[in-house]
Amino acid sequence: MFFFNQLMLCSILLAAPLCATASQHLHHSCINKDCSALRLTVSNPPVNLWDANVISEFGDFLESLDGQNKTKVVVLASDVPAFYIAQIDLNIITPGALPGVNATEVLEQYYANLNKLSAIPVIFIGEVNGRAWGAGDEHLMRMDMRFAGPQAVFGAPEAAVGLIHVGGMQQLVGLIGPGRASEYMLSAAQVGAEEAARIGWVNSAYPTAHALRVHVDKLATRIALFHIEVIRATKASIAARGPKLKDFQDDLVRFDALAAMPFLSKNVGEILALSNNQSLQWELNNNDNVVKGLY
Ligand SMILES: *[C@@H]1O[C@H](CO)[C@@H](O)[C@H](O)[C@H]1NC(C)=O
Ligand SMILES: *[C@@H]1O[C@H](CO)[C@@H](O)[C@H](O)[C@H]1NC(C)=O
Ligand SMILES: *[C@@H]1O[C@H](CO)[C@@H](O)[C@H](O)[C@H]1NC(C)=O
């Protein structure tokens, strides 16, 4: 695989220019000297839509981490202003909207990626300074830690779209508790950085993008000092208290039942039309716009 070869070259040569172009939408850079802590920056402007290409590239990246013993910490960041990661490209689940794209296959890869974030013995840190809608938040929920900057906004539009936040629901309940999860999930709320930090959706919030980066880099570098066996045992021990694969599979049954309802395809069609195909202006306040537009 092309991407894997680039990563291997990165590790062998520690060649920064090569490392910076690991794949089309995901850029890879070293945080510490031996690159055991690295940053993966998502770059799919204008809104970092989680589309079929990004899902595939992210799958390749996760596969490159499987079975290796060098990378200890991965920070997932964005270089798209005002956005961390938006929702999954709704065209994927609209029959015929993307010729040649097999929705079933793409969704299988999407879920496999989420499950790998939980299962791969590498520490994943979300560095969020922009909108994290739907897919963006589901990925954050599957990481080990999350930190927010002033532009971070978190939210699951799913209830308004006609679905559940399938890939992150159980983890969110664990982080903020059932009462708050009910409030935020059932209302498709938009949650800012300070509020997210207060309730535990993220670990902490920082007043500037710079302060956020300094904290994340220091933390990643410090974790990466320690023995990989210790890092792996700690992740496994903490996961023992967390949601199980079976909990996610039960949610997937709930999600698929909703996805088969006639209102779902009607809502998705209306959102694609109203949003002018998920345009920047719409995405800035995606959840509120879905609620205003559809209800
Ligand atoms: C990683 O370490 C394990 C256990 O020490 C070993 O079995 C495996 O071959 C190593 N993988 C690589 C790619 O070096
Ligand atoms: C789409 O992908 C699924 C799952 O990989 C596969 O079973 C199915 O045959 C594919 N459909 C088409 C039309 O290629
Ligand atoms: C809508 O946006 C998607 C994702 O950016 C793109 O692949 C698709 O071609 C667009 N469709 C139309 C009709 O513009």
PDB file of C-alpha atoms in Angstrom, residues 15-197:
ATOM      1  CA  ALA A  15      12.584  12.496   6.516  1.00  0.00           C
ATOM      2  CA  ALA A  16      10.236  15.346   7.388  1.00  0.00           C
ATOM      3  CA  PRO A  17       9.242  16.331   3.830  1.00  0.00           C
ATOM      4  CA  LEU A  18       8.226  12.753   3.051  1.00  0.00           C
ATOM      5  CA  CYS A  19       6.366  12.464   6.338  1.00  0.00           C
ATOM      6  CA  ALA A  20       4.398  15.615   5.593  1.00  0.00           C
ATOM      7  CA  THR A  21       2.653  14.146   2.527  1.00  0.00           C
ATOM      8  CA  ALA A  22       1.610  10.735   3.786  1.00  0.00           C
ATOM      9  CA  SER A  23      -1.761  10.821   2.045  1.00  0.00           C
ATOM     10  CA  GLN A  24      -3.984  13.267   0.266  1.00  0.00           C
ATOM     11  CA  HIS A  25      -6.139  14.442   3.174  1.00  0.00           C
ATOM     12  CA  LEU A  26      -4.127  13.242   6.173  1.00  0.00           C
ATOM     13  CA  HIS A  27      -0.776  14.847   6.898  1.00  0.00           C
ATOM     14  CA  HIS A  28       1.661  13.217   9.217  1.00  0.00           C
ATOM     15  CA  SER A  29       4.290  15.023  11.336  1.00  0.00           C
ATOM     16  CA  CYS A  30       6.503  14.077  14.273  1.00  0.00           C
ATOM     17  CA  ILE A  31       5.897  15.556  17.742  1.00  0.00           C
ATOM     18  CA  ASN A  32       9.006  14.174  19.451  1.00  0.00           C
ATOM     19  CA  LYS A  33      12.504  13.299  18.316  1.00  0.00           C
ATOM     20  CA  ASP A  34      12.040   9.610  17.534  1.00  0.00           C
ATOM     21  CA  CYS A  35       8.512  10.203  16.192  1.00  0.00           C
ATOM     22  CA  SER A  36       6.972   7.800  18.692  1.00  0.00           C
ATOM     23  CA  ALA A  37       4.426  10.602  19.192  1.00  0.00           C
ATOM     24  CA  LEU A  38       3.003  11.896  15.944  1.00  0.00           C
ATOM     25  CA  ARG A  39       0.303  14.245  14.743  1.00  0.00           C
ATOM     26  CA  LEU A  40      -2.141  13.324  12.017  1.00  0.00           C
ATOM     27  CA  THR A  41      -3.722  16.455  10.586  1.00  0.00           C
ATOM     28  CA  VAL A  42      -6.982  16.168   8.682  1.00  0.00           C
ATOM     29  CA  SER A  43      -7.148  18.482   5.693  1.00  0.00           C
ATOM     30  CA  ASN A  44     -10.314  18.186   3.651  1.00  0.00           C
ATOM     31  CA  PRO A  45     -11.453  21.800   3.221  1.00  0.00           C
ATOM     32  CA  PRO A  46     -13.756  23.608   3.458  1.00  0.00           C
ATOM     33  CA  VAL A  47     -15.357  21.697   6.396  1.00  0.00           C
ATOM     34  CA  ASN A  48     -13.362  18.482   6.839  1.00  0.00           C
ATOM     35  CA  LEU A  49     -16.299  16.458   5.618  1.00  0.00           C
ATOM     36  CA  TRP A  50     -15.747  12.795   6.569  1.00  0.00           C
ATOM     37  CA  ASP A  51     -16.161  11.517   3.021  1.00  0.00           C
ATOM     38  CA  ALA A  52     -15.410   8.168   1.359  1.00  0.00           C
ATOM     39  CA  ASN A  53     -11.823   9.177   0.506  1.00  0.00           C
ATOM     40  CA  VAL A  54     -10.990  10.304   4.042  1.00  0.00           C
ATOM     41  CA  ILE A  55     -12.592   7.171   5.515  1.00  0.00           C
ATOM     42  CA  SER A  56     -10.422   5.031   3.255  1.00  0.00           C
ATOM     43  CA  GLU A  57      -7.214   6.978   3.968  1.00  0.00           C
ATOM     44  CA  PHE A  58      -7.884   6.890   7.699  1.00  0.00           C
ATOM     45  CA  GLY A  59      -8.419   3.125   7.447  1.00  0.00           C
ATOM     46  CA  ASP A  60      -5.015   2.777   5.759  1.00  0.00           C
ATOM     47  CA  PHE A  61      -3.403   4.869   8.474  1.00  0.00           C
ATOM     48  CA  LEU A  62      -4.906   2.765  11.268  1.00  0.00           C
ATOM     49  CA  GLU A  63      -3.854  -0.399   9.473  1.00  0.00           C
ATOM     50  CA  SER A  64      -0.270   0.912   9.398  1.00  0.00           C
ATOM     51  CA  LEU A  65      -0.384   1.197  13.215  1.00  0.00           C
ATOM     52  CA  ASP A  66      -1.588  -2.360  13.704  1.00  0.00           C
ATOM     53  CA  GLY A  67       1.144  -4.744  14.879  1.00  0.00           C
ATOM     54  CA  GLN A  68       3.907  -2.121  14.959  1.00  0.00           C
ATOM     55  CA  ASN A  69       5.988  -1.269  18.029  1.00  0.00           C
ATOM     56  CA  LYS A  70       7.189   2.254  17.335  1.00  0.00           C
ATOM     57  CA  THR A  71       4.255   4.649  17.496  1.00  0.00           C
ATOM     58  CA  LYS A  72       2.998   5.195  21.041  1.00  0.00           C
ATOM     59  CA  VAL A  73       0.832   8.300  20.738  1.00  0.00           C
ATOM     60  CA  VAL A  74      -1.185   9.754  17.860  1.00  0.00           C
ATOM     61  CA  VAL A  75      -2.688  13.235  18.053  1.00  0.00           C
ATOM     62  CA  LEU A  76      -5.561  13.786  15.627  1.00  0.00           C
ATOM     63  CA  ALA A  77      -5.844  17.459  14.632  1.00  0.00           C
ATOM     64  CA  SER A  78      -7.203  19.595  11.786  1.00  0.00           C
ATOM     65  CA  ASP A  79      -5.733  22.404   9.697  1.00  0.00           C
ATOM     66  CA  VAL A  80      -9.092  23.554   8.329  1.00  0.00           C
ATOM     67  CA  PRO A  81     -10.152  26.833   9.971  1.00  0.00           C
ATOM     68  CA  ALA A  82     -13.241  26.555  12.238  1.00  0.00           C
ATOM     69  CA  PHE A  83     -13.593  22.807  11.692  1.00  0.00           C
ATOM     70  CA  TYR A  84     -12.277  19.737  13.416  1.00  0.00           C
ATOM     71  CA  ILE A  85     -14.215  17.040  11.539  1.00  0.00           C
ATOM     72  CA  ALA A  86     -17.741  17.486  10.202  1.00  0.00           C
ATOM     73  CA  GLN A  87     -20.322  14.728   9.810  1.00  0.00           C
ATOM     74  CA  ILE A  88     -20.062  11.784   7.443  1.00  0.00           C
ATOM     75  CA  ASP A  89     -20.738  12.844   3.836  1.00  0.00           C
ATOM     76  CA  LEU A  90     -24.511  12.365   3.586  1.00  0.00           C
ATOM     77  CA  ASN A  91     -24.126  11.622  -0.128  1.00  0.00           C
ATOM     78  CA  ILE A  92     -22.660   8.255   0.850  1.00  0.00           C
ATOM     79  CA  ILE A  93     -26.067   7.124   2.120  1.00  0.00           C
ATOM     80  CA  THR A  94     -28.022   8.722  -0.734  1.00  0.00           C
ATOM     81  CA  PRO A  95     -28.518   6.099  -3.469  1.00  0.00           C
ATOM     82  CA  GLY A  96     -26.811   7.126  -6.716  1.00  0.00           C
ATOM     83  CA  ALA A  97     -25.387  10.415  -5.360  1.00  0.00           C
ATOM     84  CA  LEU A  98     -21.787   9.230  -5.658  1.00  0.00           C
ATOM     85  CA  PRO A  99     -21.419   6.962  -8.685  1.00  0.00           C
ATOM     86  CA  GLY A 100     -19.094   4.027  -8.036  1.00  0.00           C
ATOM     87  CA  VAL A 101     -19.252   4.362  -4.252  1.00  0.00           C
ATOM     88  CA  ASN A 102     -20.636   1.320  -2.406  1.00  0.00           C
ATOM     89  CA  ALA A 103     -22.308   2.750   0.733  1.00  0.00           C
ATOM     90  CA  THR A 104     -22.282  -0.595   2.568  1.00  0.00           C
ATOM     91  CA  GLU A 105     -18.568  -0.980   2.037  1.00  0.00           C
ATOM     92  CA  VAL A 106     -17.811   2.605   3.082  1.00  0.00           C
ATOM     93  CA  LEU A 107     -19.922   2.310   6.250  1.00  0.00           C
ATOM     94  CA  GLU A 108     -18.273  -0.995   7.139  1.00  0.00           C
ATOM     95  CA  GLN A 109     -14.892   0.710   6.852  1.00  0.00           C
ATOM     96  CA  TYR A 110     -16.191   3.663   8.883  1.00  0.00           C
ATOM     97  CA  TYR A 111     -17.229   1.402  11.774  1.00  0.00           C
ATOM     98  CA  ALA A 112     -14.063  -0.707  11.497  1.00  0.00           C
ATOM     99  CA  ASN A 113     -12.026   2.492  11.875  1.00  0.00           C
ATOM    100  CA  LEU A 114     -13.934   3.454  15.039  1.00  0.00           C
ATOM    101  CA  ASN A 115     -13.445   0.010  16.519  1.00  0.00           C
ATOM    102  CA  LYS A 116      -9.734   0.189  15.722  1.00  0.00           C
ATOM    103  CA  LEU A 117      -9.382   3.470  17.623  1.00  0.00           C
ATOM    104  CA  SER A 118     -10.611   1.586  20.687  1.00  0.00           C
ATOM    105  CA  ALA A 119      -8.647  -1.603  20.017  1.00  0.00           C
ATOM    106  CA  ILE A 120      -5.234  -0.577  18.664  1.00  0.00           C
ATOM    107  CA  PRO A 121      -2.752  -0.298  21.561  1.00  0.00           C
ATOM    108  CA  VAL A 122      -1.745   3.271  20.728  1.00  0.00           C
ATOM    109  CA  ILE A 123      -2.891   6.335  22.669  1.00  0.00           C
ATOM    110  CA  PHE A 124      -5.150   8.566  20.556  1.00  0.00           C
ATOM    111  CA  ILE A 125      -5.571  12.218  21.561  1.00  0.00           C
ATOM    112  CA  GLY A 126      -8.109  14.568  19.979  1.00  0.00           C
ATOM    113  CA  GLU A 127      -6.817  18.142  19.595  1.00  0.00           C
ATOM    114  CA  VAL A 128     -10.002  20.029  18.762  1.00  0.00           C
ATOM    115  CA  ASN A 129     -10.232  23.658  17.737  1.00  0.00           C
ATOM    116  CA  GLY A 130     -13.257  23.690  15.478  1.00  0.00           C
ATOM    117  CA  ARG A 131     -16.616  22.029  14.859  1.00  0.00           C
ATOM    118  CA  ALA A 132     -16.853  18.320  15.604  1.00  0.00           C
ATOM    119  CA  TRP A 133     -20.214  17.139  14.237  1.00  0.00           C
ATOM    120  CA  GLY A 134     -21.492  13.593  14.103  1.00  0.00           C
ATOM    121  CA  ALA A 135     -18.636  11.539  12.653  1.00  0.00           C
ATOM    122  CA  GLY A 136     -16.134  14.012  14.114  1.00  0.00           C
ATOM    123  CA  ASP A 137     -17.500  13.494  17.586  1.00  0.00           C
ATOM    124  CA  GLU A 138     -17.835   9.716  17.148  1.00  0.00           C
ATOM    125  CA  HIS A 139     -14.114   9.553  16.382  1.00  0.00           C
ATOM    126  CA  LEU A 140     -13.353  11.751  19.397  1.00  0.00           C
ATOM    127  CA  MET A 141     -15.433   9.483  21.615  1.00  0.00           C
ATOM    128  CA  ARG A 142     -13.324   6.495  20.551  1.00  0.00           C
ATOM    129  CA  MET A 143     -10.035   8.229  21.353  1.00  0.00           C
ATOM    130  CA  ASP A 144      -8.347   8.029  24.741  1.00  0.00           C
ATOM    131  CA  MET A 145      -8.470  11.776  25.499  1.00  0.00           C
ATOM    132  CA  ARG A 146      -9.804  15.002  24.064  1.00  0.00           C
ATOM    133  CA  PHE A 147      -8.733  18.648  24.514  1.00  0.00           C
ATOM    134  CA  ALA A 148     -10.436  21.771  23.199  1.00  0.00           C
ATOM    135  CA  GLY A 149      -9.463  25.215  21.924  1.00  0.00           C
ATOM    136  CA  PRO A 150     -11.613  28.351  21.765  1.00  0.00           C
ATOM    137  CA  GLN A 151     -13.259  27.459  18.429  1.00  0.00           C
ATOM    138  CA  ALA A 152     -14.245  23.921  19.417  1.00  0.00           C
ATOM    139  CA  VAL A 153     -17.938  23.021  19.186  1.00  0.00           C
ATOM    140  CA  PHE A 154     -19.209  19.506  19.795  1.00  0.00           C
ATOM    141  CA  GLY A 155     -22.480  18.031  18.681  1.00  0.00           C
ATOM    142  CA  ALA A 156     -24.383  15.071  17.356  1.00  0.00           C
ATOM    143  CA  PRO A 157     -26.954  16.136  14.743  1.00  0.00           C
ATOM    144  CA  GLU A 158     -28.320  12.589  14.576  1.00  0.00           C
ATOM    145  CA  ALA A 159     -31.559  13.023  16.550  1.00  0.00           C
ATOM    146  CA  ALA A 160     -32.570  15.854  14.208  1.00  0.00           C
ATOM    147  CA  VAL A 161     -31.502  13.860  11.143  1.00  0.00           C
ATOM    148  CA  GLY A 162     -33.475  10.830  12.376  1.00  0.00           C
ATOM    149  CA  LEU A 163     -30.690   8.609  13.740  1.00  0.00           C
ATOM    150  CA  ILE A 164     -28.606   7.936  16.872  1.00  0.00           C
ATOM    151  CA  HIS A 165     -24.971   8.870  17.494  1.00  0.00           C
ATOM    152  CA  VAL A 166     -24.153   5.220  16.895  1.00  0.00           C
ATOM    153  CA  GLY A 167     -20.376   5.141  17.076  1.00  0.00           C
ATOM    154  CA  GLY A 168     -19.972   7.323  20.161  1.00  0.00           C
ATOM    155  CA  MET A 169     -23.134   7.083  22.253  1.00  0.00           C
ATOM    156  CA  GLN A 170     -21.883   4.586  24.834  1.00  0.00           C
ATOM    157  CA  GLN A 171     -18.577   6.410  25.309  1.00  0.00           C
ATOM    158  CA  LEU A 172     -20.370   9.756  25.713  1.00  0.00           C
ATOM    159  CA  VAL A 173     -22.662   8.324  28.402  1.00  0.00           C
ATOM    160  CA  GLY A 174     -19.536   7.097  30.183  1.00  0.00           C
ATOM    161  CA  LEU A 175     -17.916  10.538  29.982  1.00  0.00           C
ATOM    162  CA  ILE A 176     -20.776  12.898  30.874  1.00  0.00           C
ATOM    163  CA  GLY A 177     -23.388  10.576  32.454  1.00  0.00           C
ATOM    164  CA  PRO A 178     -26.853   9.475  31.307  1.00  0.00           C
ATOM    165  CA  GLY A 179     -28.715  12.649  32.310  1.00  0.00           C
ATOM    166  CA  ARG A 180     -26.471  14.980  30.357  1.00  0.00           C
ATOM    167  CA  ALA A 181     -26.174  12.546  27.441  1.00  0.00           C
ATOM    168  CA  SER A 182     -29.986  12.523  27.246  1.00  0.00           C
ATOM    169  CA  GLU A 183     -30.123  16.317  27.206  1.00  0.00           C
ATOM    170  CA  TYR A 184     -27.459  16.801  24.545  1.00  0.00           C
ATOM    171  CA  MET A 185     -28.296  13.828  22.330  1.00  0.00           C
ATOM    172  CA  LEU A 186     -32.083  14.247  22.332  1.00  0.00           C
ATOM    173  CA  SER A 187     -31.863  17.962  21.509  1.00  0.00           C
ATOM    174  CA  ALA A 188     -29.023  17.670  18.953  1.00  0.00           C
ATOM    175  CA  ALA A 189     -27.279  20.404  20.959  1.00  0.00           C
ATOM    176  CA  GLN A 190     -24.164  22.363  20.034  1.00  0.00           C
ATOM    177  CA  VAL A 191     -21.715  22.445  22.932  1.00  0.00           C
ATOM    178  CA  GLY A 192     -18.844  24.937  23.230  1.00  0.00           C
ATOM    179  CA  ALA A 193     -15.364  24.263  24.604  1.00  0.00           C
ATOM    180  CA  GLU A 194     -15.866  25.629  28.137  1.00  0.00           C
ATOM    181  CA  GLU A 195     -19.107  23.734  28.676  1.00  0.00           C
ATOM    182  CA  ALA A 196     -17.589  20.567  27.183  1.00  0.00           C
ATOM    183  CA  ALA A 197     -14.678  20.812  29.627  1.00  0.00           C
TER     184      ALA A 197
END
